[in-house]
Every structure is written in C-alpha cells, then in structure tokens.
Amino acid sequence: MTLIAEDVMVKEVLTVREETPLKEVTALFKEKKITGVPVVNAAGELLGVLSESDIVRKTTSIGAWSPSTAGQVMTNNAVTVEPTETLQRVCELMFNRRIHRVVVTEGMQIRGIITTMDVLRAIATHLKQKSDDTFAS
C-alpha cells in the first residue's frame, strides 16, 4: 500500500494571519509546543510559512529594522503538495529543501500539514504493521 499525503497529514492546522504580532506567534509556539505555522491572508489563503528558525534568523540579522509581524518574517513560497501526493515525494521535498513541514493544499486553501514528526509516526506505524504481519505468518 502506498501512503499519500492525505493519509499522514494533520487536518486541524493552526495558522496565523500575516498581521499577527511575533509576540503572539512565539506565545502560540510555546503553548502548543510547535515550531512553525502556515501564514494566511484574511481569506484563509496560504501566503507562506513561519518557523522558529525564521524568527531567530530574521530578528537577529536585520540590524536597526525590527520586524514585528508574521508576514514580515515568514518564508514566502511555502512548499506545498496536493492531498494525493505520495509520502515518498513528500519526504524527498523535505529532505532536498531541508525543511521540517510541508503544507497540503487544494488551490490556495490549506487542507493539512505534514511535519517530520508526522512522517516518522507514519513510518513507525508501517514498520510495526509489517513486523506484525511477519510474525502472524
């Protein structure tokens, strides 16, 4: 059985709006124990992704200008996949782009998110099932 993005993605995706203050974003990261979120506009359309790394990198290297909102710090052109994309392709994208999350979209609307932890969980489940099948034979 080939796993696809829809099988692995988290469907209830936390997002922030582009005008969300960084102070609120960092509080959300701490409260929810996450390291990144998609950034959306008022219509809920994906604009980019904001990670802890983005915040650290851009707030320490800017100099006199101090960014204050998610939209000012986010990475534009978020890596996205469709719900039917294979998990193998998702892993290749994450590895090749050196990213920890991929947003699952249909058009500009977010349908889910896949993080490296979601991928590891799917692989562990698959290996356990394979092992159980071997011992059941």
PDB file of C-alpha atoms in Angstrom:
ATOM      1  CA  MET A   1       0.000   0.000   0.000  1.00  0.00           C
ATOM      2  CA  THR A   2       1.351   3.406  -0.971  1.00  0.00           C
ATOM      3  CA  LEU A   3       0.847   6.120   1.615  1.00  0.00           C
ATOM      4  CA  ILE A   4      -0.220   9.531   0.365  1.00  0.00           C
ATOM      5  CA  ALA A   5      -0.174  12.979   1.970  1.00  0.00           C
ATOM      6  CA  GLU A   6      -3.829  12.717   2.957  1.00  0.00           C
ATOM      7  CA  ASP A   7      -3.069   9.580   4.999  1.00  0.00           C
ATOM      8  CA  VAL A   8      -0.365  11.286   7.055  1.00  0.00           C
ATOM      9  CA  MET A   9      -1.353  14.959   7.280  1.00  0.00           C
ATOM     10  CA  VAL A  10      -2.758  16.656  10.335  1.00  0.00           C
ATOM     11  CA  LYS A  11      -6.096  18.078   9.247  1.00  0.00           C
ATOM     12  CA  GLU A  12      -6.611  20.612  12.031  1.00  0.00           C
ATOM     13  CA  VAL A  13      -3.957  23.132  11.073  1.00  0.00           C
ATOM     14  CA  LEU A  14      -3.065  26.064  13.285  1.00  0.00           C
ATOM     15  CA  THR A  15      -2.454  29.169  11.183  1.00  0.00           C
ATOM     16  CA  VAL A  16      -1.639  32.802  11.820  1.00  0.00           C
ATOM     17  CA  ARG A  17      -2.582  35.849   9.805  1.00  0.00           C
ATOM     18  CA  GLU A  18       0.138  37.916   8.167  1.00  0.00           C
ATOM     19  CA  GLU A  19      -0.513  40.814  10.561  1.00  0.00           C
ATOM     20  CA  THR A  20      -0.205  38.653  13.699  1.00  0.00           C
ATOM     21  CA  PRO A  21       2.422  40.153  16.037  1.00  0.00           C
ATOM     22  CA  LEU A  22       5.534  38.000  16.518  1.00  0.00           C
ATOM     23  CA  LYS A  23       4.965  38.143  20.269  1.00  0.00           C
ATOM     24  CA  GLU A  24       1.651  36.293  19.762  1.00  0.00           C
ATOM     25  CA  VAL A  25       3.257  33.806  17.378  1.00  0.00           C
ATOM     26  CA  THR A  26       6.016  32.903  19.826  1.00  0.00           C
ATOM     27  CA  ALA A  27       3.440  32.509  22.615  1.00  0.00           C
ATOM     28  CA  LEU A  28       1.439  30.172  20.343  1.00  0.00           C
ATOM     29  CA  PHE A  29       4.563  28.123  19.574  1.00  0.00           C
ATOM     30  CA  LYS A  30       5.260  27.738  23.283  1.00  0.00           C
ATOM     31  CA  GLU A  31       1.655  26.975  24.264  1.00  0.00           C
ATOM     32  CA  LYS A  32       1.032  24.408  21.502  1.00  0.00           C
ATOM     33  CA  LYS A  33       4.591  23.012  21.546  1.00  0.00           C
ATOM     34  CA  ILE A  34       5.062  23.594  17.815  1.00  0.00           C
ATOM     35  CA  THR A  35       7.882  25.106  15.786  1.00  0.00           C
ATOM     36  CA  GLY A  36       6.089  26.549  12.787  1.00  0.00           C
ATOM     37  CA  VAL A  37       2.777  27.556  11.224  1.00  0.00           C
ATOM     38  CA  PRO A  38       1.355  28.478   7.836  1.00  0.00           C
ATOM     39  CA  VAL A  39       0.675  32.190   7.380  1.00  0.00           C
ATOM     40  CA  VAL A  40      -2.617  33.107   5.700  1.00  0.00           C
ATOM     41  CA  ASN A  41      -4.432  36.203   4.483  1.00  0.00           C
ATOM     42  CA  ALA A  42      -7.942  37.274   5.514  1.00  0.00           C
ATOM     43  CA  ALA A  43      -9.469  34.789   3.029  1.00  0.00           C
ATOM     44  CA  GLY A  44      -7.516  31.905   4.579  1.00  0.00           C
ATOM     45  CA  GLU A  45      -5.257  31.586   1.541  1.00  0.00           C
ATOM     46  CA  LEU A  46      -1.689  30.420   2.105  1.00  0.00           C
ATOM     47  CA  LEU A  47       0.942  33.156   1.901  1.00  0.00           C
ATOM     48  CA  GLY A  48       3.950  31.447   3.459  1.00  0.00           C
ATOM     49  CA  VAL A  49       5.270  29.524   6.441  1.00  0.00           C
ATOM     50  CA  LEU A  50       6.742  30.911   9.641  1.00  0.00           C
ATOM     51  CA  SER A  51       9.133  28.836  11.747  1.00  0.00           C
ATOM     52  CA  GLU A  52      11.160  29.396  14.889  1.00  0.00           C
ATOM     53  CA  SER A  53      14.236  29.408  12.660  1.00  0.00           C
ATOM     54  CA  ASP A  54      12.763  32.217  10.533  1.00  0.00           C
ATOM     55  CA  ILE A  55      12.102  34.299  13.639  1.00  0.00           C
ATOM     56  CA  VAL A  56      15.602  33.795  15.043  1.00  0.00           C
ATOM     57  CA  ARG A  57      17.337  34.325  11.695  1.00  0.00           C
ATOM     58  CA  LYS A  58      15.425  37.425  10.661  1.00  0.00           C
ATOM     59  CA  THR A  59      15.195  39.173  14.023  1.00  0.00           C
ATOM     60  CA  THR A  60      18.911  38.792  14.752  1.00  0.00           C
ATOM     61  CA  SER A  61      20.263  39.700  11.304  1.00  0.00           C
ATOM     62  CA  ILE A  62      18.155  42.694  10.335  1.00  0.00           C
ATOM     63  CA  GLY A  63      20.056  45.368  12.252  1.00  0.00           C
ATOM     64  CA  ALA A  64      18.126  48.547  13.011  1.00  0.00           C
ATOM     65  CA  TRP A  65      14.864  47.354  11.440  1.00  0.00           C
ATOM     66  CA  SER A  66      12.905  45.208  13.837  1.00  0.00           C
ATOM     67  CA  PRO A  67      10.233  43.055  12.197  1.00  0.00           C
ATOM     68  CA  SER A  68       7.060  42.816  14.221  1.00  0.00           C
ATOM     69  CA  THR A  69       4.573  40.657  12.289  1.00  0.00           C
ATOM     70  CA  ALA A  70       4.373  37.136  10.917  1.00  0.00           C
ATOM     71  CA  GLY A  71       4.156  38.462   7.358  1.00  0.00           C
ATOM     72  CA  GLN A  72       7.437  40.355   7.720  1.00  0.00           C
ATOM     73  CA  VAL A  73       9.357  37.276   8.854  1.00  0.00           C
ATOM     74  CA  MET A  74       7.668  34.336   7.090  1.00  0.00           C
ATOM     75  CA  THR A  75       9.237  32.355   4.282  1.00  0.00           C
ATOM     76  CA  ASN A  76       7.332  33.118   1.086  1.00  0.00           C
ATOM     77  CA  ASN A  77       6.600  30.395  -1.449  1.00  0.00           C
ATOM     78  CA  ALA A  78       5.786  27.681   1.057  1.00  0.00           C
ATOM     79  CA  VAL A  79       6.444  24.156  -0.151  1.00  0.00           C
ATOM     80  CA  THR A  80       3.058  22.583  -0.829  1.00  0.00           C
ATOM     81  CA  VAL A  81       1.713  19.261  -2.027  1.00  0.00           C
ATOM     82  CA  GLU A  82      -1.711  18.010  -3.033  1.00  0.00           C
ATOM     83  CA  PRO A  83      -3.545  15.517  -0.800  1.00  0.00           C
ATOM     84  CA  THR A  84      -2.842  12.727  -3.320  1.00  0.00           C
ATOM     85  CA  GLU A  85       0.950  13.230  -3.363  1.00  0.00           C
ATOM     86  CA  THR A  86       2.915  10.158  -2.280  1.00  0.00           C
ATOM     87  CA  LEU A  87       4.624  10.141   1.096  1.00  0.00           C
ATOM     88  CA  GLN A  88       7.852   9.277  -0.716  1.00  0.00           C
ATOM     89  CA  ARG A  89       7.630  12.529  -2.701  1.00  0.00           C
ATOM     90  CA  VAL A  90       6.816  14.479   0.479  1.00  0.00           C
ATOM     91  CA  CYS A  91       9.950  13.036   2.118  1.00  0.00           C
ATOM     92  CA  GLU A  92      12.058  13.900  -0.937  1.00  0.00           C
ATOM     93  CA  LEU A  93      10.821  17.501  -0.841  1.00  0.00           C
ATOM     94  CA  MET A  94      11.527  17.822   2.868  1.00  0.00           C
ATOM     95  CA  PHE A  95      14.998  16.328   2.511  1.00  0.00           C
ATOM     96  CA  ASN A  96      16.015  18.234  -0.629  1.00  0.00           C
ATOM     97  CA  ARG A  97      14.689  21.584   0.623  1.00  0.00           C
ATOM     98  CA  ARG A  98      15.889  20.980   4.201  1.00  0.00           C
ATOM     99  CA  ILE A  99      12.506  21.837   5.665  1.00  0.00           C
ATOM    100  CA  HIS A 100      10.501  20.390   8.536  1.00  0.00           C
ATOM    101  CA  ARG A 101       6.963  20.930   7.279  1.00  0.00           C
ATOM    102  CA  VAL A 102       5.003  20.745   4.044  1.00  0.00           C
ATOM    103  CA  VAL A 103       1.569  22.298   3.655  1.00  0.00           C
ATOM    104  CA  VAL A 104      -1.108  20.198   1.960  1.00  0.00           C
ATOM    105  CA  THR A 105      -3.295  22.385  -0.252  1.00  0.00           C
ATOM    106  CA  GLU A 106      -6.032  22.332  -2.841  1.00  0.00           C
ATOM    107  CA  GLY A 107      -5.679  25.560  -4.758  1.00  0.00           C
ATOM    108  CA  MET A 108      -4.787  28.227  -2.215  1.00  0.00           C
ATOM    109  CA  GLN A 109      -6.763  26.564   0.588  1.00  0.00           C
ATOM    110  CA  ILE A 110      -4.946  24.630   3.304  1.00  0.00           C
ATOM    111  CA  ARG A 111      -6.185  21.068   3.799  1.00  0.00           C
ATOM    112  CA  GLY A 112      -3.471  19.834   6.166  1.00  0.00           C
ATOM    113  CA  ILE A 113       0.159  19.927   7.216  1.00  0.00           C
ATOM    114  CA  ILE A 114       2.854  17.268   7.381  1.00  0.00           C
ATOM    115  CA  THR A 115       5.834  17.653   9.704  1.00  0.00           C
ATOM    116  CA  THR A 116       8.903  15.479  10.103  1.00  0.00           C
ATOM    117  CA  MET A 117       7.287  14.008  13.226  1.00  0.00           C
ATOM    118  CA  ASP A 118       4.205  13.029  11.204  1.00  0.00           C
ATOM    119  CA  VAL A 119       6.451  11.272   8.680  1.00  0.00           C
ATOM    120  CA  LEU A 120       8.295   9.403  11.444  1.00  0.00           C
ATOM    121  CA  ARG A 121       4.976   8.377  13.010  1.00  0.00           C
ATOM    122  CA  ALA A 122       3.741   7.016   9.654  1.00  0.00           C
ATOM    123  CA  ILE A 123       6.977   5.098   9.061  1.00  0.00           C
ATOM    124  CA  ALA A 124       6.922   3.626  12.580  1.00  0.00           C
ATOM    125  CA  THR A 125       3.300   2.523  12.143  1.00  0.00           C
ATOM    126  CA  HIS A 126       4.091   0.986   8.754  1.00  0.00           C
ATOM    127  CA  LEU A 127       7.109  -0.897  10.138  1.00  0.00           C
ATOM    128  CA  LYS A 128       5.083  -2.159  13.102  1.00  0.00           C
ATOM    129  CA  GLN A 129       2.326  -3.437  10.810  1.00  0.00           C
ATOM    130  CA  LYS A 130       4.905  -5.101   8.580  1.00  0.00           C
ATOM    131  CA  SER A 131       6.518  -6.728  11.631  1.00  0.00           C
ATOM    132  CA  ASP A 132       3.143  -7.875  12.987  1.00  0.00           C
ATOM    133  CA  ASP A 133       2.287  -9.374   9.584  1.00  0.00           C
ATOM    134  CA  THR A 134       5.617 -11.232   9.500  1.00  0.00           C
ATOM    135  CA  PHE A 135       5.126 -12.736  12.947  1.00  0.00           C
ATOM    136  CA  ALA A 136       1.481 -13.609  12.217  1.00  0.00           C
ATOM    137  CA  SER A 137       2.530 -15.726   9.230  1.00  0.00           C
TER     138      SER A 137
END
